[in-house]
XYZ file of C-alpha atoms in Angstrom:
461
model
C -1.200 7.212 -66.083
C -2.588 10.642 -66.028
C -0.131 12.202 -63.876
C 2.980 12.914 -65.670
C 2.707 16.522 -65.023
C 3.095 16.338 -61.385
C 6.034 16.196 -61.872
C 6.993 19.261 -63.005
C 10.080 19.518 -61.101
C 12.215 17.048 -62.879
C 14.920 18.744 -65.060
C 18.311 18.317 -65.995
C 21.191 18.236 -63.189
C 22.716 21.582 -63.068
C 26.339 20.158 -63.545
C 25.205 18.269 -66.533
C 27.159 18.322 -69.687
C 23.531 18.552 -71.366
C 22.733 22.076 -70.495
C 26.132 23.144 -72.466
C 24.069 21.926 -75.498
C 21.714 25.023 -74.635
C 23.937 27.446 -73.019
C 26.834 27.274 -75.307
C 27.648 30.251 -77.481
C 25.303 32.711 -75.479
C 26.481 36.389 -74.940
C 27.975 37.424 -71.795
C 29.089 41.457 -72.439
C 28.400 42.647 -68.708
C 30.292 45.019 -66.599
C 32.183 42.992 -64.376
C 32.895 44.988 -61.014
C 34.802 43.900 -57.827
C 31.623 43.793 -55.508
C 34.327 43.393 -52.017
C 35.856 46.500 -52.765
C 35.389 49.317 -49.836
C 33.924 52.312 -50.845
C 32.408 54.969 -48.488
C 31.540 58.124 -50.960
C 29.176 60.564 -48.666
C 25.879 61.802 -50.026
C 25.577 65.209 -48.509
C 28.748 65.970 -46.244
C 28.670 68.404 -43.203
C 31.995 70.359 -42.535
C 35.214 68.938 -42.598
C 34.507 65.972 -41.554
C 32.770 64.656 -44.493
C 35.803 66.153 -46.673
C 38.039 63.647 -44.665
C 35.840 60.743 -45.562
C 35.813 61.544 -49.327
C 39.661 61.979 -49.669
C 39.396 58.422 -47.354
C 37.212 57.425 -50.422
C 39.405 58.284 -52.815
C 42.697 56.771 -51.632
C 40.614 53.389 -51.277
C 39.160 53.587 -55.016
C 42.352 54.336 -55.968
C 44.189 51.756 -53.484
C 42.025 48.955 -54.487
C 40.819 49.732 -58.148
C 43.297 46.978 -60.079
C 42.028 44.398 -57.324
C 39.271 41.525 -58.405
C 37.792 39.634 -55.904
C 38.896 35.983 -56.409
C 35.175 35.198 -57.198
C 34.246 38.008 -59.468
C 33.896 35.964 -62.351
C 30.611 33.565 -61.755
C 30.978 29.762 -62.940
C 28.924 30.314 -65.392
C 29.164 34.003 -67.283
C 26.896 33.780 -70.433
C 23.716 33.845 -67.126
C 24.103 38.049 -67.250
C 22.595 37.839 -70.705
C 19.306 36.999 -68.492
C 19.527 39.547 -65.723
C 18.035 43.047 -65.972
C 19.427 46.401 -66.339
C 20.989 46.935 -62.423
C 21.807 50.743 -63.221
C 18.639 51.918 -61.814
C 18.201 49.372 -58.919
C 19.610 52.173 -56.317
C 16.614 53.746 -55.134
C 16.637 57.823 -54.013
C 17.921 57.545 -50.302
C 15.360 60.379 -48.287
C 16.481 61.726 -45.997
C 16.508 60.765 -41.999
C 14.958 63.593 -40.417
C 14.612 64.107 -36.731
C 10.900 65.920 -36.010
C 11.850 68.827 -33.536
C 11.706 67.817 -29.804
C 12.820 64.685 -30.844
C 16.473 63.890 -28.905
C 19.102 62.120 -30.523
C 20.421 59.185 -28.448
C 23.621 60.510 -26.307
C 26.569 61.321 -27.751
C 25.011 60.622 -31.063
C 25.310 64.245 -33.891
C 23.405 64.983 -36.744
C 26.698 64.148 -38.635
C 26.288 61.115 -37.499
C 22.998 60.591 -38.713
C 24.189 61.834 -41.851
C 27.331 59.439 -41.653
C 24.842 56.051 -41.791
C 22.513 57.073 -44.482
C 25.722 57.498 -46.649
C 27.419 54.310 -45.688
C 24.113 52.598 -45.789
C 24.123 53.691 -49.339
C 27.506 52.254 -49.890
C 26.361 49.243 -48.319
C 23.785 48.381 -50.960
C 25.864 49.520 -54.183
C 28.218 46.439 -52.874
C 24.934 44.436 -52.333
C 24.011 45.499 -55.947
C 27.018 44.911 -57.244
C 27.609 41.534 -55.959
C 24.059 40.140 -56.913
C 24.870 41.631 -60.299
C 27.587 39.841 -60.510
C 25.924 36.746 -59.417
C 28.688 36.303 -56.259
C 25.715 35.728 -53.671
C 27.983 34.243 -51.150
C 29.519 37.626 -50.651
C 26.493 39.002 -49.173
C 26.525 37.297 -45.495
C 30.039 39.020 -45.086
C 28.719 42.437 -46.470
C 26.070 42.157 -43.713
C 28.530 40.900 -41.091
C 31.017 44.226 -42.140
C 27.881 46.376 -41.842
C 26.165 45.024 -38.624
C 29.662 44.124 -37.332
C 29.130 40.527 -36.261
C 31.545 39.859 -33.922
C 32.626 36.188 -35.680
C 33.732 38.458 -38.478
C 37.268 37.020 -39.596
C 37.777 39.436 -42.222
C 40.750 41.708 -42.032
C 38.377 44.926 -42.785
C 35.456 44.428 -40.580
C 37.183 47.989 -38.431
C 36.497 49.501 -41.849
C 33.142 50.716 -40.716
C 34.158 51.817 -37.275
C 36.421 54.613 -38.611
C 33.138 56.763 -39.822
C 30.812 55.311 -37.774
C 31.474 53.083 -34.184
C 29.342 50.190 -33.838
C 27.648 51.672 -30.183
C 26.093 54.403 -32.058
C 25.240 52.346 -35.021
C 23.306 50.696 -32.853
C 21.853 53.230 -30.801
C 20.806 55.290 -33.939
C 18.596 52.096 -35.201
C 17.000 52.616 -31.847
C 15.630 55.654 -33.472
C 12.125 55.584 -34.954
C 13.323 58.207 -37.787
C 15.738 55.742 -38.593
C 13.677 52.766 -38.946
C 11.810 54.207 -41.086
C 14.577 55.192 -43.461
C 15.788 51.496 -43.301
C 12.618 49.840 -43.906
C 11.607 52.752 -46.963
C 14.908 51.720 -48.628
C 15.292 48.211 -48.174
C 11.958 47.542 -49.746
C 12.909 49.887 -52.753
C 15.935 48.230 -53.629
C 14.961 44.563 -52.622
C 12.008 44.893 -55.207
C 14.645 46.171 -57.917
C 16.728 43.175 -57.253
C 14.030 41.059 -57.990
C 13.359 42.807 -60.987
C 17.074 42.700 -61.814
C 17.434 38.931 -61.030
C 14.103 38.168 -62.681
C 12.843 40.887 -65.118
C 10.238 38.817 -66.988
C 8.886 35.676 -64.976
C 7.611 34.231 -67.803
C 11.165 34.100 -69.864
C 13.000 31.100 -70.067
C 16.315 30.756 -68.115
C 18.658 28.256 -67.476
C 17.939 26.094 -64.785
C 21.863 26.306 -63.138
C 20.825 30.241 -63.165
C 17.289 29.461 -61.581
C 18.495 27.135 -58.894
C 21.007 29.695 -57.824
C 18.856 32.115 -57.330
C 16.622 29.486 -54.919
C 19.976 28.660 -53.299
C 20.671 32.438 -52.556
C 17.318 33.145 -51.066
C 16.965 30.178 -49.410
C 20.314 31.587 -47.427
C 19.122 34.711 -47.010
C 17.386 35.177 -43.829
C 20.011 32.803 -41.798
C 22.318 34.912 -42.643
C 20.924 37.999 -41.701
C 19.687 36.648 -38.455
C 23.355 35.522 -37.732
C 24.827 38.689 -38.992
C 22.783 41.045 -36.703
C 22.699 38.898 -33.421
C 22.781 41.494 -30.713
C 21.041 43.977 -32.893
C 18.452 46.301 -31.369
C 15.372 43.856 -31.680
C 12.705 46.751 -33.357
C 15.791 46.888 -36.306
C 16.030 43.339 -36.854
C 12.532 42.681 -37.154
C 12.605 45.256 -39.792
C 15.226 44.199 -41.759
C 14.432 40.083 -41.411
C 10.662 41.173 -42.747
C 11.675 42.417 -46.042
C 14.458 40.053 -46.486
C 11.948 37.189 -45.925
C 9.541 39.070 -48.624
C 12.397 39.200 -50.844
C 13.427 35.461 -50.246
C 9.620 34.671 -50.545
C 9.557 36.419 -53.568
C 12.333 35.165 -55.367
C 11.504 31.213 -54.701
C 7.522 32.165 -56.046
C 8.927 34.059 -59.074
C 11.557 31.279 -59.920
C 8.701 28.242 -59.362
C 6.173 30.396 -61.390
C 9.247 30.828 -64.539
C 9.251 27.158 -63.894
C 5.916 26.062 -64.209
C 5.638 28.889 -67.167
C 8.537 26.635 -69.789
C 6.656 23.199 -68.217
C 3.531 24.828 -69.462
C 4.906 26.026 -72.836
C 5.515 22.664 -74.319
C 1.714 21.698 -73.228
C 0.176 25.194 -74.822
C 2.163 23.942 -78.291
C 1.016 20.779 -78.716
C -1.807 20.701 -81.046
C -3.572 16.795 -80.181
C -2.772 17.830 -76.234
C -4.903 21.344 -76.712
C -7.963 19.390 -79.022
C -8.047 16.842 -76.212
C -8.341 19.094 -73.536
C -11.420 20.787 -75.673
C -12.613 17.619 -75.417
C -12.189 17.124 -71.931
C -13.216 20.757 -70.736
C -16.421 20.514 -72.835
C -17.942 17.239 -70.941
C -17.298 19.451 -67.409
C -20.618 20.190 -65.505
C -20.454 23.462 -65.273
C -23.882 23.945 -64.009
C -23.146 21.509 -61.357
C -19.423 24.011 -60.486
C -22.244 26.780 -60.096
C -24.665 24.777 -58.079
C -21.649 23.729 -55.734
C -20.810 27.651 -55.823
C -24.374 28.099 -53.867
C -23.567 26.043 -51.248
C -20.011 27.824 -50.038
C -19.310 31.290 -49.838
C -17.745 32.296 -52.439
C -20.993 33.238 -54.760
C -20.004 34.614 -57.758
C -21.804 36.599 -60.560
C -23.529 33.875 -62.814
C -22.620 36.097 -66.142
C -19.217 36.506 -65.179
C -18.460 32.830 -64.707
C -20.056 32.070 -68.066
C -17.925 34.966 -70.004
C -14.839 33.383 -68.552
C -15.608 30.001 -69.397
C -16.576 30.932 -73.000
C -13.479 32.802 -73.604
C -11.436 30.272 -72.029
C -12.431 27.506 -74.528
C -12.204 30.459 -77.202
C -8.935 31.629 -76.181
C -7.587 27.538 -75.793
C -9.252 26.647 -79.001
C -6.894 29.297 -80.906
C -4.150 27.626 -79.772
C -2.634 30.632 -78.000
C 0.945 31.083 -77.196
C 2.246 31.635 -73.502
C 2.546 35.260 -73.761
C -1.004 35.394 -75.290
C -2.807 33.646 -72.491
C -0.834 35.918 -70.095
C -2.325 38.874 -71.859
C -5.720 37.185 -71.512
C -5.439 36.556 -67.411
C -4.172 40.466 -67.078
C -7.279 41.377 -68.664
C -9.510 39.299 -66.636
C -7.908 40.917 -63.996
C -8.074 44.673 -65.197
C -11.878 44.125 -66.259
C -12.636 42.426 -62.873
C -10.983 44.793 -60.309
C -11.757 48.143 -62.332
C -15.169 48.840 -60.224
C -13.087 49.133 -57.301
C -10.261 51.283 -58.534
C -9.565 54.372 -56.424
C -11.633 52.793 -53.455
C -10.936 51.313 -49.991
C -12.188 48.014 -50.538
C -10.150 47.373 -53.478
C -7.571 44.931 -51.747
C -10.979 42.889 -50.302
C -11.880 42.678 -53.907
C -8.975 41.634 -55.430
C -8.807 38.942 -52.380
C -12.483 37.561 -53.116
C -11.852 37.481 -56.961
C -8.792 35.256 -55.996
C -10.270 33.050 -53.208
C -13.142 32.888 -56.227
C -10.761 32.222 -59.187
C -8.922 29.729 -56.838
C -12.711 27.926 -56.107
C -13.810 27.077 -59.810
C -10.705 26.219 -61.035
C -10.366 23.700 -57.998
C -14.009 22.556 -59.181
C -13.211 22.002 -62.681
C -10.291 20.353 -61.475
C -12.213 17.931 -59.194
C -14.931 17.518 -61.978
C -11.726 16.036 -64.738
C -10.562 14.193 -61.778
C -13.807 12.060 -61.594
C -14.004 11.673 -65.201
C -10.446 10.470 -65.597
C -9.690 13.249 -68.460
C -7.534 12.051 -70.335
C -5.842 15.670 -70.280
C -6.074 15.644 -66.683
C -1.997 15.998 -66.534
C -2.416 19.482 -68.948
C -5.069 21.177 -67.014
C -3.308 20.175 -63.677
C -0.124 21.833 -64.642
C -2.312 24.734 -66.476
C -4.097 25.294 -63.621
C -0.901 25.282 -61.180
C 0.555 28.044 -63.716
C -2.092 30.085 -64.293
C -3.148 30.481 -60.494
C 0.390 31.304 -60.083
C 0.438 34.297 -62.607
C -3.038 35.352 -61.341
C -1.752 35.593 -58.260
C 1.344 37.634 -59.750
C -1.390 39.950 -61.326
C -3.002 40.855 -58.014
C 0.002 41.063 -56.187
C 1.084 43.629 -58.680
C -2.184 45.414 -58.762
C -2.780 45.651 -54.998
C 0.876 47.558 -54.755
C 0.058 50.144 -57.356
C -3.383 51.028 -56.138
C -1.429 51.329 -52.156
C 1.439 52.823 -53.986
C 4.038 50.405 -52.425
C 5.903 47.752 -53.625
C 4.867 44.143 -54.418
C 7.880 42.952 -51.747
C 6.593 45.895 -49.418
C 2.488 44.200 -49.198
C 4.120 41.111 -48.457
C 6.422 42.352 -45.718
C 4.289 43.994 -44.284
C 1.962 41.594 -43.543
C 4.728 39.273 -42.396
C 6.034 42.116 -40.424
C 2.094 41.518 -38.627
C 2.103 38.174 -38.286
C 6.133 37.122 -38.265
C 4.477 33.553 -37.610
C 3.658 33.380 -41.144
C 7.514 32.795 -41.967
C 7.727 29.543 -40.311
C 4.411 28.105 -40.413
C 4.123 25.417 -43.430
C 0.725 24.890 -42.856
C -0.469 27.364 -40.487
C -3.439 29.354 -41.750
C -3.316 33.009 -42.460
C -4.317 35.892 -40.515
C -7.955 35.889 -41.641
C -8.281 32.333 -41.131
C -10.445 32.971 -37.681
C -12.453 35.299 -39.003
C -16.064 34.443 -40.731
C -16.420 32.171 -43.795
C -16.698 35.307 -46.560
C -13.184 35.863 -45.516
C -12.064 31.670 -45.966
C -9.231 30.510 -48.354
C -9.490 27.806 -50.187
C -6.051 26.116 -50.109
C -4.131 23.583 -52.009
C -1.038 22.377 -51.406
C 1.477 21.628 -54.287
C 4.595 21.856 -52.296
C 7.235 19.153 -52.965
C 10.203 20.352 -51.655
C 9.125 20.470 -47.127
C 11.633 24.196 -47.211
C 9.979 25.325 -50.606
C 7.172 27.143 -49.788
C 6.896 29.076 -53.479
C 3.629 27.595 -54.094
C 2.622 27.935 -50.573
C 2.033 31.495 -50.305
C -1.688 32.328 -49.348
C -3.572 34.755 -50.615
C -4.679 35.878 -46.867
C -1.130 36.430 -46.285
C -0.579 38.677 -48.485
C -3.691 40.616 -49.185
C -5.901 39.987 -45.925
C-alpha cells in the first residue's frame, strides 16, 4: 500500500558482504593511539610532590609507548574518514576553587584537590582517545580504574591510588566545589564527542559505523551505574545525568542521520515530488486553521500561510537535502528572532515547536483521509523534518543560555531523573494548563530506542 516508508529502519545487515561494495577503497589516514595506556601528566603541580608524579609520568610514557592495546585497530578502519577533528574535544579544565570558610573534608589538602582535577583530565584524554579510536568497550574499564569499582580485574586498577586514594576521592566529590567542576567538564567534553562522533547529522555514514555508535550509548549508563556503585549519591546523579544526555543524544542524532539518507532518495525523485504537489495541493488548509481554533495552539494566520506557500515553492524546485535544511534553519531564525536576548525565549521556541509539531500532524491526518497517494513521502518527510526542527531549537535554546545542547537536556533530566526511564510518561509540564500541552506522536519501533521519543517538554519546558 501506502506505507512503505514506515519502514524506514530496514537496511543492510552490518556483517553483510554488501556494504564492502560501498565501503571499499575509502581512506582511513587517522592517528592511531593506544587509548589503555596510563598517563597521569599534572596540570598545575604544587611542590615536590607534583615533580614526583611527572617523572612517574614519564617513566610510564616511556615504559609503555611501543605497547598497542590488542584492540586498537577497530574492525572496520576506513569509519575515521567520518569522525570529526578530536584535537579540540578537551575542553579548558577551571579550576576547583574552595570559597574561603569553606573546609576541606579531613585529611583532604589543596594538593589533593589539585591531584583530581589533573587525573580527571587524564581520565578523559583516554576517554577521547578511545572513542576516537572507535574501541568503546574500553570505556566501562576506564570508569571502573577511575571510580575504582571493586570487581575491577585489571592488573592496574592501584594505578590511581598512588596519587590519589580512593577514601578521599570520594570524600572530595562530597564537595560542592567539586561537583561543579565535574558536571562543567563533563558536559563540555560529552558535547565535543558528539560532535566528534557525529559532526554533520545530515552526512551519510555507514550503517556498521551508525549502529556502533547506538550500541555504545545504549551501554553507556549501565556501565557507569555499575562502575560507581558506592559512589557518593549527589556525584553519581551528576555524572549518570549527562551521560544519559549524551546517550540520548547520540541515539536522536544517529536516527535523525537515518531518517536524513531515507529521505534523500524521496527529495530526488522527480514523479515522487510532482505527486506529492499533487497531494499537498488538495489539503484543506482552511479546515488545519479552523481545527487550530479549537486547541491551543493558535497560531498567526499570516505566518501559517507564508510557510505553506514556501513549502510548495521550496518542494516544487525540487530542492536537495541540504537545501531544505537551509530552509527549516531559516524558519527558525525568522520565527524566534522577536525573542532574542529575552527571558521568554525558551517558551517561544517551545510553542513554535508544540505549533510546528500541530499542523504538520494536521496535514498529516488530512493525506491520511484522502489516501494520498504520497502518503509514504510526506510521512517519512514529516518524521525527518520534525526531527531537524527539533535539532534547530535544541541548538538555538543552548546558545541564547550559553550552555551546551547535551547540558539543556541534562539538566532537565537532572530535574526530573524520571524522564530516563519513562517510555511513555509525560514531561514535566504535562500537569500544567493546556497553553503548556505537547502534542505527541510516537514513532518508536525499537521498545529501548527512545531517539524519536524525546519530548519537547523535556527538554525545553
Amino acid at each position: 500500500g501506502n506505507s512503505k516508508y514506515h519502514y524506514y529502519g530496514i537496511r543492510v545487515k552490518p556483517g553483510s558482504s554488501l556494504n564492502q561494495l560501498s565501503e571499499d577503497g575509502a581512506s582511513s589516514a587517522v592517528r592511531q593511539q593506544p587509548s589503555s595506556q596510563k598517563r597521569y601528566k599534572f596540570l598545575s603541580g604544587t611542590g615536590a610532590g607534583s615533580q614526583k608524579l611527572d617523572n612517574q609520568y614519564e617513566q610510564n610514557t616511556n615504559h609503555s609507548g611501543g605497547s598497542n592495546h590488542s584492540n586498537s585497530s577497530p574492525q572496520h578502519p576506513h569509519h575515521h574518514q567520518y569522525l570529526g577533528d578530536g584535537s579540540g574535544a578537551i575542553p579548558d579544565f577551571p579550576e576547583i576553587v574552595f570559597a574561603p570558610g569553606l573546609a576541606l573534608p579531613e585529611d583532604c589538602t589543596l594538593e589533593d584537590v589539585d591531584t583530581l582535577r589533573s587525573i580527571y583530565r587524564e581520565h578523559c584524554e583516554a576517554f577521547l582517545d578511545a572513542v576516537v579510536n572507535l574501541e568503546f568497550q574500553t570505556v566501562e574499564s576506564l570508569w571502573r580504574e577511575f571510580w575504582r569499582s571493586q570487581d575491577n580485574n585489571n592488573g592496574d586498577e592501584c594505578e590511581e591510588e598512588k596519587y590519589l586514594s580512593k577514601t578521599k576521592l570520594y570524600l572530595l566529590c562530597k564537595c560542592g566545589p567539586v561537583q561543579q567542576f565535574v558536571r562543567r567538564v563533563d558536559y563540555l567534553f560529552y558535547q565535543n564527542l558528539v560532535e566528534v562522533l557525529i559532526p554533520d547529522v545530515l552526512r551519510p555514514i555507514p550503517s556498521s559505523l551508525t549502529q556502533a555508535i547506538r550500541n555504545f550509548a545504549k551501554g553507556l549508563e549501565s556501565w557507569l551505574t555499575s562502575a560507581m556503585t558506592g559512589c557518593p549519591e549527589e556525584m553519581m546523579h551528576i555524572k549518570v545525568s549527562a551521560v544519559s544526555a549524551l546517550a540520548q543524544t547520540l541515539r536522536r542524532y544517529t536516527s535523525l542521520n537515518h531518517l536524513a539518507q531515507a529521505a534523500r532518495a524521496v527529495l530526488q525523485n522527480s514523479s515522487q515530488i510532482n505527486q506529492m504537489l499533487v497531494d499537498l495541493n488538495r489539503v484543506d488548509f482552511h479546515n488545519v486553521q479552523e481545527q487550530d481554533g479549537c486547541c491551543s495552539c493558535k497560531c498567526d494566520d499570516g505566518m501559517v500561510q507564508r510557510l505553506e506557500a514556501d513549502f510548495k515553492v521550496t518542494l516544487q524546485q525540487q530542492n536537495s537535502l541540504e537545501q531544505w535544511a537551509a530552509w527549516l534553519k531559516g524558519v527558525v531564525t525568522q520565527v524566534l528572532k522577536p525573542y532574542e536576548g529575552k527571558p521568554n525565549f525558551a517558551k517561544a521556541a517551545r510553542q513554535f515547536l508544540l505549533k510546528w509539531s500541530f499542523y504538520s500532524s494536521m496535514v498529516i491526518r488530512d493525506l491520511t483521509l484522502r489516501s494520498a497517494a504520497s502518503f509514504g513521502s510526506f510521512h517519512l518527510i514529516r518524521l525527518l523534518y520534525d526531527e531537524y526542527m527539533f535539532f534547530l531549537i535544541e541548538h538555538q535554546v543552548a546558545l541564547e543560555t550559553g550552555e551546551t545542547p547535551i547540558a539543556v537536556m541534562g539538566e532537565k533530566y537532572n530535574n526530573n531523573p524520571s524522564n530516563l526511564s519513562g517510555y511513555l510518561q509525560p514531561g514535566p509540564l504535562a500537569n500544567q494548563n493546556n497553553e503548556e500541552q505537547a502534542i505527541y506522536v510516537s514513532t518508536r519501533q525499537d521498545p529501548e530506542d527512545v531517539s524519536l521519543d524525546v519530548h519537547i517538554i523535556v527538554i525545553l519546558g
